[in-house]
GROMACS .gro file of C-alpha atoms in nm:
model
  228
    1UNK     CA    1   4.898  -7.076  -5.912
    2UNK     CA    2   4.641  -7.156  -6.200
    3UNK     CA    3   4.623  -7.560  -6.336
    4UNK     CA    4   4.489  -7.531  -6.687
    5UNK     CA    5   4.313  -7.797  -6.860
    6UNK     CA    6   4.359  -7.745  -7.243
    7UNK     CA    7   4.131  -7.965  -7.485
    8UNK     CA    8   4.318  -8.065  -7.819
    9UNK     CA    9   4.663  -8.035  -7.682
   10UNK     CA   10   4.812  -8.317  -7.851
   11UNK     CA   11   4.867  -8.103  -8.169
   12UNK     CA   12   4.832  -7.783  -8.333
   13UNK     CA   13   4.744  -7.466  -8.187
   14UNK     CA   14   4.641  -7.655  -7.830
   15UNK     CA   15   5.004  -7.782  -7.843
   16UNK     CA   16   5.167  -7.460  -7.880
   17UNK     CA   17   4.947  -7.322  -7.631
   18UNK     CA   18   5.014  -7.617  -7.393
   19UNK     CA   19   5.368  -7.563  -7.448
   20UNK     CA   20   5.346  -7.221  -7.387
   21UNK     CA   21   5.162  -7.269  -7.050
   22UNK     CA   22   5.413  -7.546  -6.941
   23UNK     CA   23   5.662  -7.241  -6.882
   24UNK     CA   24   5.408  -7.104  -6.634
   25UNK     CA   25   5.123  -7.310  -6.462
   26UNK     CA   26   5.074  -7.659  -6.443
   27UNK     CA   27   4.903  -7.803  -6.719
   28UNK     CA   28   4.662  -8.100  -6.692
   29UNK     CA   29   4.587  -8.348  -7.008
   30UNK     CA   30   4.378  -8.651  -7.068
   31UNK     CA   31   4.307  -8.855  -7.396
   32UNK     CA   32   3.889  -8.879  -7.435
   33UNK     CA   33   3.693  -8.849  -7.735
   34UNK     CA   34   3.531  -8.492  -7.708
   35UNK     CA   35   3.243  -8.576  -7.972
   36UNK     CA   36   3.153  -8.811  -7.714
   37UNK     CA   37   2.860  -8.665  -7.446
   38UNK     CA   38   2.984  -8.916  -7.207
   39UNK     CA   39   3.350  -8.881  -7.235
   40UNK     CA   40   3.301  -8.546  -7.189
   41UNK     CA   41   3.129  -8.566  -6.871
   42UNK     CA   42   3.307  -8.834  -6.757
   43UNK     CA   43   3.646  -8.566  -6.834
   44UNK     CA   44   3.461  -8.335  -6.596
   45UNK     CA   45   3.423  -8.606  -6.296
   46UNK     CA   46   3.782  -8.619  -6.322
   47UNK     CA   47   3.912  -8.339  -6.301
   48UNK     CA   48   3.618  -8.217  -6.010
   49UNK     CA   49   3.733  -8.597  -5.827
   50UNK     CA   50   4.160  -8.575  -5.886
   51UNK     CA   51   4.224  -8.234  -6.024
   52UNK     CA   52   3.957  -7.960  -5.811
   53UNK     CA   53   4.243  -7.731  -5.825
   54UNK     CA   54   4.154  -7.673  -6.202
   55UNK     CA   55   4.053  -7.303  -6.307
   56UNK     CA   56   4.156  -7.273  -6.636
   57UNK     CA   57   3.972  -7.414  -6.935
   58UNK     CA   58   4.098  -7.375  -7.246
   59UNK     CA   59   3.862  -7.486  -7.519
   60UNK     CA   60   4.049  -7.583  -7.802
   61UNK     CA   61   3.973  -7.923  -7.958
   62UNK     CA   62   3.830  -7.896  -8.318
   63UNK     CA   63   3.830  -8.011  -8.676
   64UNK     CA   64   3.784  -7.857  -9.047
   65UNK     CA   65   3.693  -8.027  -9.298
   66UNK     CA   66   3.689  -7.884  -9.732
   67UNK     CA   67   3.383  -7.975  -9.898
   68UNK     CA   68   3.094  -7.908 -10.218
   69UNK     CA   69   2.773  -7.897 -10.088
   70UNK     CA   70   2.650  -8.016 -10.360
   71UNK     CA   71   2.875  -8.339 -10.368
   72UNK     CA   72   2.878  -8.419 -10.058
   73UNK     CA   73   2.722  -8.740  -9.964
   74UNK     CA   74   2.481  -8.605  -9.685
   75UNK     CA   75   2.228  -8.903  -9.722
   76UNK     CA   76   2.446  -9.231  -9.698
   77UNK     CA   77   2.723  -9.081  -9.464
   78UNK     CA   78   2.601  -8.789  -9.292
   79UNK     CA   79   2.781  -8.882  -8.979
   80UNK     CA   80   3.109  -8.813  -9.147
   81UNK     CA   81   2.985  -8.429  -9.164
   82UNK     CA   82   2.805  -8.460  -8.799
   83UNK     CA   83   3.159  -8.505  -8.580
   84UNK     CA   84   3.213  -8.162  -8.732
   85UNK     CA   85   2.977  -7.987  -8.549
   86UNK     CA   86   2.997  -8.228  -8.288
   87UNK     CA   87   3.344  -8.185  -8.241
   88UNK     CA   88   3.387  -7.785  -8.337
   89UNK     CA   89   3.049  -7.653  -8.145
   90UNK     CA   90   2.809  -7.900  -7.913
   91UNK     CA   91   3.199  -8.002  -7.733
   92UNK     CA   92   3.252  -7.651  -7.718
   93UNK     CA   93   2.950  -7.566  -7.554
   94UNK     CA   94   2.893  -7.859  -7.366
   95UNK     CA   95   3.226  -7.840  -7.182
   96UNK     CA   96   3.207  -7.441  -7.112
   97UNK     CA   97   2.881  -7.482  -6.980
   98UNK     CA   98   2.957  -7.770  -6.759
   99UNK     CA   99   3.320  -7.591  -6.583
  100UNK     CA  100   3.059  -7.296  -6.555
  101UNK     CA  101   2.888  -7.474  -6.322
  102UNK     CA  102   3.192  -7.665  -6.173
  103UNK     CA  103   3.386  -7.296  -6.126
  104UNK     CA  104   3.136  -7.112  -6.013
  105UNK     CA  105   3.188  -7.126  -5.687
  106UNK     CA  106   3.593  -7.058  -5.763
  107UNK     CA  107   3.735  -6.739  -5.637
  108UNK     CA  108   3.858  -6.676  -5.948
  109UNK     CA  109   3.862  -6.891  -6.283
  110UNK     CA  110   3.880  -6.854  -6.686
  111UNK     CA  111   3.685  -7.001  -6.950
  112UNK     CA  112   3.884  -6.993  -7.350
  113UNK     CA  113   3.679  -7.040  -7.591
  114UNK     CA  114   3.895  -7.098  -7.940
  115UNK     CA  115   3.668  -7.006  -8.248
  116UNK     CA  116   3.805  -6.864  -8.529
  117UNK     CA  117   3.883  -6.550  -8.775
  118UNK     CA  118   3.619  -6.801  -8.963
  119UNK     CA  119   3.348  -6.717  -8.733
  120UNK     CA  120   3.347  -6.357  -8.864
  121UNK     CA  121   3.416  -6.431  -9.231
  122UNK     CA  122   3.299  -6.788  -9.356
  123UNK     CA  123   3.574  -6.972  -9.541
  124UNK     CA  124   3.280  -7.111  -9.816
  125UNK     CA  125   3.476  -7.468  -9.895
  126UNK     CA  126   3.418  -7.536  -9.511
  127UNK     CA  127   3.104  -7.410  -9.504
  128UNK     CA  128   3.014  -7.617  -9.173
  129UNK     CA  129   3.371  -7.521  -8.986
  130UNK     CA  130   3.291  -7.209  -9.048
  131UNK     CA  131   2.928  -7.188  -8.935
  132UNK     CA  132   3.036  -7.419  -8.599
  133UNK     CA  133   3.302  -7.131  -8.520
  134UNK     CA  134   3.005  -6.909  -8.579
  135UNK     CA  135   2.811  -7.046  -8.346
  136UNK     CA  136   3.091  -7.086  -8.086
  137UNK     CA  137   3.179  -6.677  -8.144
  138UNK     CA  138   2.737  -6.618  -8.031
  139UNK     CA  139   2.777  -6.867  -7.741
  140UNK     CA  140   3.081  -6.689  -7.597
  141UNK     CA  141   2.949  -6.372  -7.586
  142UNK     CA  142   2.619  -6.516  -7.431
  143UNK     CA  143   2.841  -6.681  -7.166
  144UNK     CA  144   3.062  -6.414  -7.117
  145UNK     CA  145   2.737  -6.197  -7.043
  146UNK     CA  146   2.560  -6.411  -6.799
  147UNK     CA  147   2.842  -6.489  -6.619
  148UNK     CA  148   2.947  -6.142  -6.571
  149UNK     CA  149   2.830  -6.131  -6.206
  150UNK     CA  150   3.048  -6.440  -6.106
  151UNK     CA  151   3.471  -6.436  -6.055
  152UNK     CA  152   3.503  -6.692  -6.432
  153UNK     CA  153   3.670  -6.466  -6.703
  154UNK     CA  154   3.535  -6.588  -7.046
  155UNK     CA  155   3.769  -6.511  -7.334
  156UNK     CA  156   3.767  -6.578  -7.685
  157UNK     CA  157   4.051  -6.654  -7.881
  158UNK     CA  158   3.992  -6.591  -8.282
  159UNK     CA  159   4.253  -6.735  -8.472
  160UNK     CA  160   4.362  -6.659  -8.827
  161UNK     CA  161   4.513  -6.937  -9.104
  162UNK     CA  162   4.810  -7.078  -8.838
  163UNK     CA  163   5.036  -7.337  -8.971
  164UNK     CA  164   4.929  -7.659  -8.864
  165UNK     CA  165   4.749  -7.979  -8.948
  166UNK     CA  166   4.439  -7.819  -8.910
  167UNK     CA  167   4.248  -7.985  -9.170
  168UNK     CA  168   4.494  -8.218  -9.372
  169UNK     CA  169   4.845  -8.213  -9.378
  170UNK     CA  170   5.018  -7.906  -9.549
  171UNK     CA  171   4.714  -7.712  -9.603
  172UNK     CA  172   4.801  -7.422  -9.396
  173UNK     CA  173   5.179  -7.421  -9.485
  174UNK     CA  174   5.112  -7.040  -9.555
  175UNK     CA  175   4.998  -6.956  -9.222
  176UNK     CA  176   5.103  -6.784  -8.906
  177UNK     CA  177   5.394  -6.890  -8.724
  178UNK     CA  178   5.220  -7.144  -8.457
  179UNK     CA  179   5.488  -7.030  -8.197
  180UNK     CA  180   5.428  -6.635  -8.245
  181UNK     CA  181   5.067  -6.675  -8.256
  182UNK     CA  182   5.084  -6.878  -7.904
  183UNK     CA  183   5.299  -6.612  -7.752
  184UNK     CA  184   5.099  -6.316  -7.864
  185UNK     CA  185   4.754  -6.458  -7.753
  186UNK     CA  186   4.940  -6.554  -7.400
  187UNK     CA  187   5.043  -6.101  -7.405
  188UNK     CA  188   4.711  -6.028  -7.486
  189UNK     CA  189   4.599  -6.264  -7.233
  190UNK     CA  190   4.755  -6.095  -6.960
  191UNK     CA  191   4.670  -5.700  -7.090
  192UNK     CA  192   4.310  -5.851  -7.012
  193UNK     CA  193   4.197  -5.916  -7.335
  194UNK     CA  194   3.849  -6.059  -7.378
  195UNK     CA  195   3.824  -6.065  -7.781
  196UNK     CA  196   4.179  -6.205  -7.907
  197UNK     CA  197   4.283  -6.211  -8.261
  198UNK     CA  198   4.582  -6.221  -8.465
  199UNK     CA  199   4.766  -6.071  -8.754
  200UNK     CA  200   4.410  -6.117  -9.027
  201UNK     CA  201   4.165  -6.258  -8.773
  202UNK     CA  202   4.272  -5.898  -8.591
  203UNK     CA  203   4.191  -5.681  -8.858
  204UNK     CA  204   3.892  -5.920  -8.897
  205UNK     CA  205   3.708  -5.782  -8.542
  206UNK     CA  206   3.712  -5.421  -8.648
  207UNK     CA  207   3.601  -5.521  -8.997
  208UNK     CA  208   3.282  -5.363  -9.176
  209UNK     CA  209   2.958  -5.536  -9.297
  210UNK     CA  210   3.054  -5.417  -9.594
  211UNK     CA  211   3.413  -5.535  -9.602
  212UNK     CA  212   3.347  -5.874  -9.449
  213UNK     CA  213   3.128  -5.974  -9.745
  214UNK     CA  214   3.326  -5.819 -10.004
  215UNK     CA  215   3.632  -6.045  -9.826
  216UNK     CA  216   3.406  -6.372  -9.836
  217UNK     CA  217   3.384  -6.367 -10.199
  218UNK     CA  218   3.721  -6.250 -10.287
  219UNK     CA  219   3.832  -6.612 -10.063
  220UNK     CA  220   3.592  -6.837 -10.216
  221UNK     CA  221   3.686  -6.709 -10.595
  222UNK     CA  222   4.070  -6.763 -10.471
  223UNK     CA  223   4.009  -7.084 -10.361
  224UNK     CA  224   3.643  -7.260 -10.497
  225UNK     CA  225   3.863  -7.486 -10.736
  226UNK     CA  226   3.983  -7.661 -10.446
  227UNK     CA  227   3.657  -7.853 -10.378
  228UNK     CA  228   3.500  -7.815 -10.757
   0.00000   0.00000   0.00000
């Protein structure tokens, strides 16, 4: 039996993947503040002290924010734009790294990485979401590679526009069906999927150099007025 611990389960796409889960193995939450380096580690002494049955991680927890870059106020509140990054990419990587280390010795354990269709084409009104995805979609691979030799699966899960909170209320109305997404990232899950998209973010992965950029600017002409 696996025992999952999924970060940013209390809404959006980590609830519908919690729920999902619930049907199958058990699934292990705790409130903590992920931009936090010590919460984090103390979230880790937890689950190694009450929970060592853990071998699932499913990194989920993250935030998007819509903004100009040349209006935003980078100089007198620059730590509004920080929990971004800290939030999308150093909890991210802080937290993979760290179970690395806790399931290495594990027989057999799984590291989830949630990024983003983002990662692979920038939306440019969250210029910083989309560059912390980024970085998460480099680190994965990188992890994925040097822990090839050990029994921890790293996956990535790419998600397109899914509808949820994900950045203010109603501003993903439009998106993917949050249940069908959850149940077809749980198929490919089991057919042994490493890279996982869905519906666009799919089509994203097998995109060209040339067609990524031409779909960047297509977006941002769609959608620039929103932050001008």
């Amino acid at each position: 039996m696996n025992t999952v611990l999924i970060t940013g389960g209390g809404s959006g796409i980590g609830w519908k993947l919690a729920d999902v889960q619930a049907a199958h193995p058990e699934v292990i939450t705790r409130k903590c503040d992920l931009t936090n380096e010590a919460e984090r580690i103390a979230l880790v002494d937890w689950i190694s002290a009450d929970h060592p049955e853990t071998n699932i991680l499913v990194n989920n927890a993250g935030i998007q924010q819509r903004f100009n870059l040349l209006k935003a106020d980078v100089r007198n509140n620059w730590d509004y734009y920080l929990q971004e990054i800290k939030a999308n990419e150093e909890a991210t990587i802080h937290l993979a790294i760290l179970f690395s280390q806790l399931f290495a010795e594990k027989e057999q354990a799984t590291i989830v990485n949630v990024s983003s269709g983002l990662a692979i084409i920038p939306m440019v009104i969250s210029p910083i979401y989309s560059a912390s995805k980024a970085a998460v979609h480099a680190f994965t691979m990188a992890l994925r590679h040097q822990l090839s030799e050990t029994a921890i699966k790293v996956i990535e899960i790419l998600p397109p526009a899914v509808n949820t909170d994900l950045g203010g209320t109603g501003l993903h109305n439009n998106g993917e069906d949050a249940d069908e997404f959850a149940d077809s990232v749980f198929r490919d899950m089991q057919a042994g999927k490493e890279e996982i998209g869905f519906a666009h973010s799919a089509k994203v992965l097998e995109m060209s150099r040339k067609e990524i950029n031409e779909t960047v600017a297509g977006m941002y002409q769609k959608m620039k007025a929103e932050i001008e």
